[in-house]
Short mmCIF file of C-alpha atoms and ligand atoms in Angstrom, two decimals:
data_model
loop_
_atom_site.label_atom_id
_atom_site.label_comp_id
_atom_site.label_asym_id
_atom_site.label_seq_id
_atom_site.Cartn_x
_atom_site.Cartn_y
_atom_site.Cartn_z
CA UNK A 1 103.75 88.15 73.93
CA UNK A 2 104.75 91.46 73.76
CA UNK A 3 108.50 91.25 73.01
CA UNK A 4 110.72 94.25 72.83
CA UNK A 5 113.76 94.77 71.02
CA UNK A 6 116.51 97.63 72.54
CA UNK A 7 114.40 98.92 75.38
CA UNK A 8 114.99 101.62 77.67
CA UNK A 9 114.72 100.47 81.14
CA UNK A 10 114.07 104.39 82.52
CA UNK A 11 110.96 103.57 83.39
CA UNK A 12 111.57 100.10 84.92
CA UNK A 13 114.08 101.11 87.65
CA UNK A 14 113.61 104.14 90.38
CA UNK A 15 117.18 105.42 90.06
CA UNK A 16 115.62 106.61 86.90
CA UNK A 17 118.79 105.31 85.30
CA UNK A 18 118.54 105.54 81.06
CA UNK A 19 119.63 101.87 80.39
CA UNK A 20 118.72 99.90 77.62
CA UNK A 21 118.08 95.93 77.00
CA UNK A 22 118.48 94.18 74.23
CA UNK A 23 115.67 92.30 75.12
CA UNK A 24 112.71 93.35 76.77
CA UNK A 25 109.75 90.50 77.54
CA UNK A 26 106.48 91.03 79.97
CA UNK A 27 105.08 87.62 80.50
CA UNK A 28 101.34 87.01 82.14
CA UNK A 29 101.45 83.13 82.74
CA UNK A 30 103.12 80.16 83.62
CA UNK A 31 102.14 78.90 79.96
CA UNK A 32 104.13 81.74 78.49
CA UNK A 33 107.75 81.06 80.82
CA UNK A 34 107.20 77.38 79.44
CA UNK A 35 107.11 78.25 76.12
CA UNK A 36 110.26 80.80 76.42
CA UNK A 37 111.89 77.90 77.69
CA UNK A 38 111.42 75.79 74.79
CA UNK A 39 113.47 78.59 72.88
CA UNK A 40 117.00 77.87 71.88
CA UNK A 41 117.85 81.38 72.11
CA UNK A 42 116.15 82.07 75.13
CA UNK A 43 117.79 79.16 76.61
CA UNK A 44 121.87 80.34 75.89
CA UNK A 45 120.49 84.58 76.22
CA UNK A 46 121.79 86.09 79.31
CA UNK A 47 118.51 86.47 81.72
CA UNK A 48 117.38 89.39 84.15
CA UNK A 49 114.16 89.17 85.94
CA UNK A 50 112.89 92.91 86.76
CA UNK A 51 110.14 93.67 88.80
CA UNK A 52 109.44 97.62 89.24
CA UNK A 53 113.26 97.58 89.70
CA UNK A 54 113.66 99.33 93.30
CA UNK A 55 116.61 97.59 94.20
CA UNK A 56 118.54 97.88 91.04
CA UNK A 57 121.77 99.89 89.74
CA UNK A 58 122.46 99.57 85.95
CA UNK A 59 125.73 100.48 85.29
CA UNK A 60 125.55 99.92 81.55
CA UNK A 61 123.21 98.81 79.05
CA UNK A 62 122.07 95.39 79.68
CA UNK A 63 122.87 92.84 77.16
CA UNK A 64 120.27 89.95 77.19
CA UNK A 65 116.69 89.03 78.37
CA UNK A 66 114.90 91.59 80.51
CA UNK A 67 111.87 89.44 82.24
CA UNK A 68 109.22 91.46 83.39
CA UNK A 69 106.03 89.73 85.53
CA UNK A 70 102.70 91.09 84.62
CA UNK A 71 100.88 88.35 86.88
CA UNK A 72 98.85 90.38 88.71
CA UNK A 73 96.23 87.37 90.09
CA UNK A 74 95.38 87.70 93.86
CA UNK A 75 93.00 85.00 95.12
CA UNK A 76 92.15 83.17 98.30
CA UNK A 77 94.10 79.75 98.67
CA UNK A 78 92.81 78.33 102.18
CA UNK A 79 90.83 79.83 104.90
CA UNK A 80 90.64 78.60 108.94
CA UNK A 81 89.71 79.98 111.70
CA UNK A 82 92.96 81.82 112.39
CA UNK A 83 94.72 82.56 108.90
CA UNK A 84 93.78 83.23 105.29
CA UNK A 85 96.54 81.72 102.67
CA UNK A 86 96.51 84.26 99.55
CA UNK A 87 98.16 83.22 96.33
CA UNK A 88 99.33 86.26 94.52
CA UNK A 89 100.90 86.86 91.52
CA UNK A 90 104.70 87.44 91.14
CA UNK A 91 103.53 91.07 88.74
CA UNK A 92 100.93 92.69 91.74
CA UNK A 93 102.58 96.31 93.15
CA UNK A 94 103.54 95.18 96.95
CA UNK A 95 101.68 98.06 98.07
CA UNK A 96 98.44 97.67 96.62
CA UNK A 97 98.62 93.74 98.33
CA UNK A 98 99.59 95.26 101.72
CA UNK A 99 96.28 97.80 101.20
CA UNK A 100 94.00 95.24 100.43
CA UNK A 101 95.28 93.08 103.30
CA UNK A 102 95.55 95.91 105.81
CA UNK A 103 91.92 97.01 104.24
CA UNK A 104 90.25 93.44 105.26
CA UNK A 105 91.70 93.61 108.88
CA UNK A 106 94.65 91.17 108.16
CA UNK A 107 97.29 90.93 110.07
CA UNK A 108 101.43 90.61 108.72
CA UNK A 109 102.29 93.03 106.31
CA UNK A 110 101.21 96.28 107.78
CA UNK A 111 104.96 96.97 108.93
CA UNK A 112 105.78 96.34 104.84
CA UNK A 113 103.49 99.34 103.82
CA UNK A 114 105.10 101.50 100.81
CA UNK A 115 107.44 99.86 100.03
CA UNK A 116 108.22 99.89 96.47
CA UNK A 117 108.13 96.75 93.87
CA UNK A 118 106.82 93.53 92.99
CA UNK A 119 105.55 90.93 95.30
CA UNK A 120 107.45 88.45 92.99
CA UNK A 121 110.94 91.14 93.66
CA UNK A 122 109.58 90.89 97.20
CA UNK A 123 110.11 87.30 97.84
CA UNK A 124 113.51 87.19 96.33
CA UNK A 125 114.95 90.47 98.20
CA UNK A 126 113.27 89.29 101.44
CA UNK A 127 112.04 93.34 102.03
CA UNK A 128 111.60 93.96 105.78
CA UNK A 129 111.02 96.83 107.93
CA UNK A 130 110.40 97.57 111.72
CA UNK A 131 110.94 93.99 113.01
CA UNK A 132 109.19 92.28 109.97
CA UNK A 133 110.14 90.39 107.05
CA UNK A 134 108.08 88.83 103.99
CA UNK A 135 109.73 85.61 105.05
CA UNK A 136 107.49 85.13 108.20
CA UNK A 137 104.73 85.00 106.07
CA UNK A 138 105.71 83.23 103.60
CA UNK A 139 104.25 80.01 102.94
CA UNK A 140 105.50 78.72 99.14
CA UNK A 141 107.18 80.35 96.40
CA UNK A 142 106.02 79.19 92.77
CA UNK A 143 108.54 79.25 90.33
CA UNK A 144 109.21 78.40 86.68
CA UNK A 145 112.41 77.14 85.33
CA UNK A 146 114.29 79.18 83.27
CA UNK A 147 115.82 76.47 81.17
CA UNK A 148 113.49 73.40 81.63
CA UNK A 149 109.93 74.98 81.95
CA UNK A 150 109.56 72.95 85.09
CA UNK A 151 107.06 74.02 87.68
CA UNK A 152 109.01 74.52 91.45
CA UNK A 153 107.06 75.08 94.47
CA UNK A 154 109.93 76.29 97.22
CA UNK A 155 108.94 75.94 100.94
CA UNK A 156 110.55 79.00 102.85
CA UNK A 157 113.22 76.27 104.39
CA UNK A 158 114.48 75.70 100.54
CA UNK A 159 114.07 79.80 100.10
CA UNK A 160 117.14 80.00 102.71
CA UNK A 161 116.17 83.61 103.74
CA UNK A 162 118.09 85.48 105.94
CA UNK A 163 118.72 89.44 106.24
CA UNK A 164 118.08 90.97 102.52
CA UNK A 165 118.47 87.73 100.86
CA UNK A 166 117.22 84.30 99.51
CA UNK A 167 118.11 81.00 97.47
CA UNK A 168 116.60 83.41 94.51
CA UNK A 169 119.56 85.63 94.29
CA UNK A 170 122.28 83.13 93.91
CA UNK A 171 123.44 82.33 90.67
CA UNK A 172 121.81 79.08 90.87
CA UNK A 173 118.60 80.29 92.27
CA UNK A 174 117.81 83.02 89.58
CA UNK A 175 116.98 80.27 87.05
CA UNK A 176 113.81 79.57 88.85
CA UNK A 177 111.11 82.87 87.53
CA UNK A 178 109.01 83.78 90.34
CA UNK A 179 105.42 83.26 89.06
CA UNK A 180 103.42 83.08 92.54
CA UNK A 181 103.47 84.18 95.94
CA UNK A 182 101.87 81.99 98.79
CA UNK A 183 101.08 84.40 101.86
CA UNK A 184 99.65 83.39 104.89
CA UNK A 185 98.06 85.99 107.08
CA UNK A 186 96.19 86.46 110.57
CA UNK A 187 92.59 87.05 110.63
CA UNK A 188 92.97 87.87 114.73
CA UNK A 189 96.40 90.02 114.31
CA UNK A 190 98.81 90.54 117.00
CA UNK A 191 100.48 93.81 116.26
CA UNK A 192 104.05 93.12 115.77
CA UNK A 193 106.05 96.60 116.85
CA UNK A 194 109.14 96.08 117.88
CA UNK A 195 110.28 99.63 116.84
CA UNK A 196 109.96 102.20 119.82
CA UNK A 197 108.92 105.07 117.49
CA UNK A 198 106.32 103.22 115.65
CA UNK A 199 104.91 101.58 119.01
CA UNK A 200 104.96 105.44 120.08
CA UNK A 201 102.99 106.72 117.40
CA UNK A 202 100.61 103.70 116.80
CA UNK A 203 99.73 103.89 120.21
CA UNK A 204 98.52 107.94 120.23
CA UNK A 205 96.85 106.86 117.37
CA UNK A 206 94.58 104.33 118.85
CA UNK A 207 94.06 102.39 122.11
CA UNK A 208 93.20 99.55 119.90
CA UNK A 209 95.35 99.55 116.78
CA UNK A 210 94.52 97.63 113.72
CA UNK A 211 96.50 96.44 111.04
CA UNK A 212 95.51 99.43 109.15
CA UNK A 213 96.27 102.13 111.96
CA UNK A 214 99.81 100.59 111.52
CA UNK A 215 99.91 101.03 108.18
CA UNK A 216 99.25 104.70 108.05
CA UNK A 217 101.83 105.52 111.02
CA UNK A 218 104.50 103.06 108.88
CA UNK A 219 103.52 105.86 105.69
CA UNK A 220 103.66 108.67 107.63
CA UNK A 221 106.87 107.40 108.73
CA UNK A 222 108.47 106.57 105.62
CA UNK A 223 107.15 109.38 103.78
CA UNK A 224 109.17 111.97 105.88
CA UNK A 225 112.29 110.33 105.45
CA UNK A 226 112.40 108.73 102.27
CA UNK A 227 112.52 110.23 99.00
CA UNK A 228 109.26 109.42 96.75
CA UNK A 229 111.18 107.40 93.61
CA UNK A 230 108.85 109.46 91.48
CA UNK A 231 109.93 112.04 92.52
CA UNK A 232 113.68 111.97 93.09
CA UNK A 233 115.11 108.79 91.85
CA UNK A 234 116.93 106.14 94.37
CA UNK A 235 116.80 102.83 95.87
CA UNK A 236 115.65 102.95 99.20
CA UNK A 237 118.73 101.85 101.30
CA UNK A 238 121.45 101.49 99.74
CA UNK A 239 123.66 99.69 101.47
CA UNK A 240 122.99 96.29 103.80
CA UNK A 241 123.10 97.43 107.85
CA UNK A 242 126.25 95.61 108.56
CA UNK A 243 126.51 93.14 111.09
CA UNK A 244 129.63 92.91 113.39
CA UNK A 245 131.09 90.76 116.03
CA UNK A 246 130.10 92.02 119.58
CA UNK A 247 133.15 92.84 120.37
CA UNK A 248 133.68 95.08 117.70
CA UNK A 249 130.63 97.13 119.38
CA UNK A 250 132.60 97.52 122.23
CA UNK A 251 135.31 98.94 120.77
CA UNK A 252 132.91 101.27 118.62
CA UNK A 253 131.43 102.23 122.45
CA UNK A 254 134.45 103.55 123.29
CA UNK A 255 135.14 106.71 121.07
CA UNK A 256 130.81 106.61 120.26
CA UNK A 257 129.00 105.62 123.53
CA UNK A 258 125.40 106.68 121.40
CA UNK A 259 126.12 104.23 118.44
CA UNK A 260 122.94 102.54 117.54
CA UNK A 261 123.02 98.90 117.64
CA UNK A 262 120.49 96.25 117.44
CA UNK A 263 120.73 92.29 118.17
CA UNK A 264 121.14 90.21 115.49
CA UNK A 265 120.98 86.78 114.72
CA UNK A 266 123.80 84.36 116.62
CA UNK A 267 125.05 86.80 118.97
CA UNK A 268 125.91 89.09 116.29
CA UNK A 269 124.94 92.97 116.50
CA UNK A 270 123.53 95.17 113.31
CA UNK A 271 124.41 98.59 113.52
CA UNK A 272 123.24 101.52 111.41
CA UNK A 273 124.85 101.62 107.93
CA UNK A 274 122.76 105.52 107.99
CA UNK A 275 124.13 106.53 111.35
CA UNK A 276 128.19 105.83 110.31
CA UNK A 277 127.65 107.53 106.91
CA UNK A 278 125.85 110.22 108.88
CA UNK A 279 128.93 110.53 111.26
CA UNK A 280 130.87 110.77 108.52
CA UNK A 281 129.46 114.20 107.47
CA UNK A 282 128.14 112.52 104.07
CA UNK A 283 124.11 113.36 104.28
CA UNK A 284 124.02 116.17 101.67
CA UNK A 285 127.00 115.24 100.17
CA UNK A 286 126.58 115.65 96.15
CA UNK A 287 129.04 113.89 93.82
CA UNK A 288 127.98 114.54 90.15
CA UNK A 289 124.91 114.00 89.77
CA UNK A 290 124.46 111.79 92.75
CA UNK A 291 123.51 112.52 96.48
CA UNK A 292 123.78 111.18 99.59
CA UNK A 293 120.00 112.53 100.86
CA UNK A 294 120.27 114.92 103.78
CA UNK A 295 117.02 113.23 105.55
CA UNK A 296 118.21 109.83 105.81
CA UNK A 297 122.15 109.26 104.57
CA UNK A 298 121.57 105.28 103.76
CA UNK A 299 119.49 106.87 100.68
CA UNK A 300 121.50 107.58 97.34
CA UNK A 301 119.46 109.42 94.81
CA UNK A 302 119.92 110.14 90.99
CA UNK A 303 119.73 114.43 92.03
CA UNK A 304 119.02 116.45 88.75
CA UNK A 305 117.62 112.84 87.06
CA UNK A 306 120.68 113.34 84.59
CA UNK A 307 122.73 110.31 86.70
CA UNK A 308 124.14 107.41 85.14
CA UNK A 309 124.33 104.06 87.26
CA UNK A 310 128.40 104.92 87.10
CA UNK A 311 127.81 108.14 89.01
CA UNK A 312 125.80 106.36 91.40
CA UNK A 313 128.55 103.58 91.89
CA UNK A 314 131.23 106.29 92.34
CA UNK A 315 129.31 108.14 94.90
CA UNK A 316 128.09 104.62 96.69
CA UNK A 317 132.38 103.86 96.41
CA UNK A 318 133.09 107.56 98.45
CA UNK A 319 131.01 106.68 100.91
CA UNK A 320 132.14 103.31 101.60
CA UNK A 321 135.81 104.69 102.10
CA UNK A 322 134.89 107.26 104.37
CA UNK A 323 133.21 104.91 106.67
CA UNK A 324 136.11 102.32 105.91
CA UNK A 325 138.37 105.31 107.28
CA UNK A 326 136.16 106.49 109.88
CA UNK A 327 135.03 103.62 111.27
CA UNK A 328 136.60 100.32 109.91
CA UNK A 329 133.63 99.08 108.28
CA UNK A 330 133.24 98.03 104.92
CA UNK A 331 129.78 98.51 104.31
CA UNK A 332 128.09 96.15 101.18
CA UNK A 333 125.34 97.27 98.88
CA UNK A 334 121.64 95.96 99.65
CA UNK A 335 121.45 97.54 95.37
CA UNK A 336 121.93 95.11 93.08
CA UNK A 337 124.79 96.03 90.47
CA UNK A 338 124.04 94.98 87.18
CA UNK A 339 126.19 94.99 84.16
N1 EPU B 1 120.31 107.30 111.40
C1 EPU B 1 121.07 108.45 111.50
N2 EPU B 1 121.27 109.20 110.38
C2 EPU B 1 120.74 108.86 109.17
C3 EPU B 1 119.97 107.67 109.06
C4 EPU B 1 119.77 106.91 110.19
O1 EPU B 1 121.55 108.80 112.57
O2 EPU B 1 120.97 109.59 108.22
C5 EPU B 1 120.07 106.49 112.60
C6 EPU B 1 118.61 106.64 113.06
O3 EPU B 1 118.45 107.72 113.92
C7 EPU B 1 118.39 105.32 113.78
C8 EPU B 1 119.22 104.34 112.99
O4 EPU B 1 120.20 105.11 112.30
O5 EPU B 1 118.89 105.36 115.07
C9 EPU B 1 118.39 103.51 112.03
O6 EPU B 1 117.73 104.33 111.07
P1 EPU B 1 116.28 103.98 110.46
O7 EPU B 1 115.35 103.68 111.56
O8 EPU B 1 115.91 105.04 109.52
O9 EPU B 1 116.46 102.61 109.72
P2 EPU B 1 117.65 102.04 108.82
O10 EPU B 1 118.40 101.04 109.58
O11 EPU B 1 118.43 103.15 108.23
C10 EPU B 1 116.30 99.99 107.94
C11 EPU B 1 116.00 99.36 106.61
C12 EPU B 1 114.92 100.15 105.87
C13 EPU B 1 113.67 100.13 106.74
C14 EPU B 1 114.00 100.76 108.10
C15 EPU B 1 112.87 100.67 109.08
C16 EPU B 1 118.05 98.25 105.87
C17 EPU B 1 119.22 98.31 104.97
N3 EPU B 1 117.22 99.29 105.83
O12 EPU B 1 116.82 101.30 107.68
O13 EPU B 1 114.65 99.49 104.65
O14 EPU B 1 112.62 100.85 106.13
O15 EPU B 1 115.12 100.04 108.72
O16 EPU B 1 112.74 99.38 109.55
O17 EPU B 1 117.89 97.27 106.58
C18 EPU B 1 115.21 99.42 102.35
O18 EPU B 1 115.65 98.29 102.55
O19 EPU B 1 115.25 99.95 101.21
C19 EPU B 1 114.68 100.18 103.46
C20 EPU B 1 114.26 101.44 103.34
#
């Protein structure tokens, strides 16, 4: 194993953010979790698991056990008729799985195209986008524990998924490593598009879209309004879309008849975290060496690559008062803190 001793995690999270671990350990197998887990050290050390870290804010250096998966296995698990089950590794770059299933014709992750990470980070942050999430095609997540070595398969039920989240970021949860993905997928895909503007520009594309026609509309898409992490750091969306009571909608209505609001699960409505911070003048907005991004305000980027995770956090803080005073909405990070 290739164990590294006070490691900078630059390169390991798309803020770009010049933390270090104490710790730094790639592992490649089930074999080699067990045998960290027979370690007395390893067993008391404070643990992070880190995919490609796009979803992470370090606010200082990190003192303990950086895991990193380099897994990167991608078989088939069970072929019918309708579906093919693939077991992937916990280390493989989402985006080259969502290529190689969009490549073959599959159907279910062509809405999930670019975006950054892990499939193992995947199936812990439940990623979604335009009407999809990872947990619809989720079939098993394989998992090590931290403490015992003990294999874990988790059925999606046990996974507890809901908007952004899983069993696997609890406190409880994060003791199980994500080795394995099990994916199901359809061979005879029915195009999910349940956003207008994709529908829109997947249908001028082709009169019979494939998964892969999706794809590219879902890149063109993201491309022109999110920031490439290699080339100006951030996180995607920062904060979670909050979800309010309907009634609270109808108050919104009132003063902002054109507010964007989606349904949302028991009776609840999501509205656009971008859109309030947006109203609130903020896209542009520079605070240090942070930025709101003028193309799409739910982005926070690291501007002249000089930011520290604190000058993120005070920027992400600005913008949640203004849209607490604006609006009355405290809006939560989707970014996990880490300290
Ligand atoms: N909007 C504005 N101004 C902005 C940004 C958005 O007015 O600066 C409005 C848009 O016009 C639209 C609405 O807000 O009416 C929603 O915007 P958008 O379609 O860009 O999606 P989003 O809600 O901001 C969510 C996900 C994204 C995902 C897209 C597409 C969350 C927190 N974010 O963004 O996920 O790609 O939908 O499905 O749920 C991510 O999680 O990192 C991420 C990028």
């Amino acid at each position: 194993m290739d164990i590294r001793k006070e490691y900078s995690l630059k390169a390991h999270n798309t803020f770009g953010i010049d933390a270090q671990a104490d710790w730094f350990i790639p592992y490649k197998s089930i074999e080699e979790l067990q045998l960290l887990a027979r370690d007395e050290y390893f067993q008391e050390c404070r643990h992070l698991l880190l995919g490609e870290g796009s979803n992470m804010l370090f606010l200082t250096n990190f003192h303990g056990i950086v895991l990193h998966s380099q897994i990167t296995t991608l078989e088939t698990y069970e072929e019918d008729e309708v579906h093919l089950t693939l077991l992937v590794g916990s280390g493989v770059h989402w985006d080259d799985l969502v290529a190689y299933t969009c490549a073959r014709g599959l159907g279910g992750l062509e809405c999930l195209s670019l975006i950054p990470g892990q499939v193992g980070a995947a199936a812990v942050q439940n990623i979604g986008a335009y009407g999809a999430e990872i947990s619809q095609r989720v079939v098993s997540v394989h998992t090590v524990h931290r403490r015992t070595g003990e294999l874990r398969h988790f059925a999606p039920e046990e996974c507890d998924y809901a908007y952004r989240h899983s069993f696997f970021k609890t406190a409880e949860g994060a003791d199980y490593i994500v080795t394995h993905v099990l994916l199901r997928l359809d061979k005879q895909p029915e195009l999910q598009l349940d956003y207008a503007d994709l529908k829109a520009r997947v249908a001028a594309r082709s009169a019979a879209p494939s998964p892969e026609d999706v794809r590219q509309e879902v890149i063109a898409i993201r491309r022109s309004k999110l920031p490439d992490p290699a080339e100006l750091g951030n996180a995607g969306s920062f904060f979670m879309n909050p979800i309010v009571p309907p009634a609270r909608l109808t108050e919104l209505q009132e003063t902002y008849p054109d507010i964007p609001h989606y349904p949302a699960p028991e009776g609840q409505v999501k509205l656009s975290a971008g859109w309030l911070i947006d109203r609130c003048g903020l896209k542009g907005f520079v605070l240090g060496h942070a930025g709101v991004y003028p193309r799409q305000a739910l982005v926070l980027t690291n501007v002249d690559g000089e930011a520290t995770g604190q000058d993120i956090a005070r920027l992400a803080q600005h913008v949640q008062q203004q849209v607490q005073e604006c609006f009355g909405i405290e809006l939560q990070p989707e970014v996990r803190y880490i300290s």
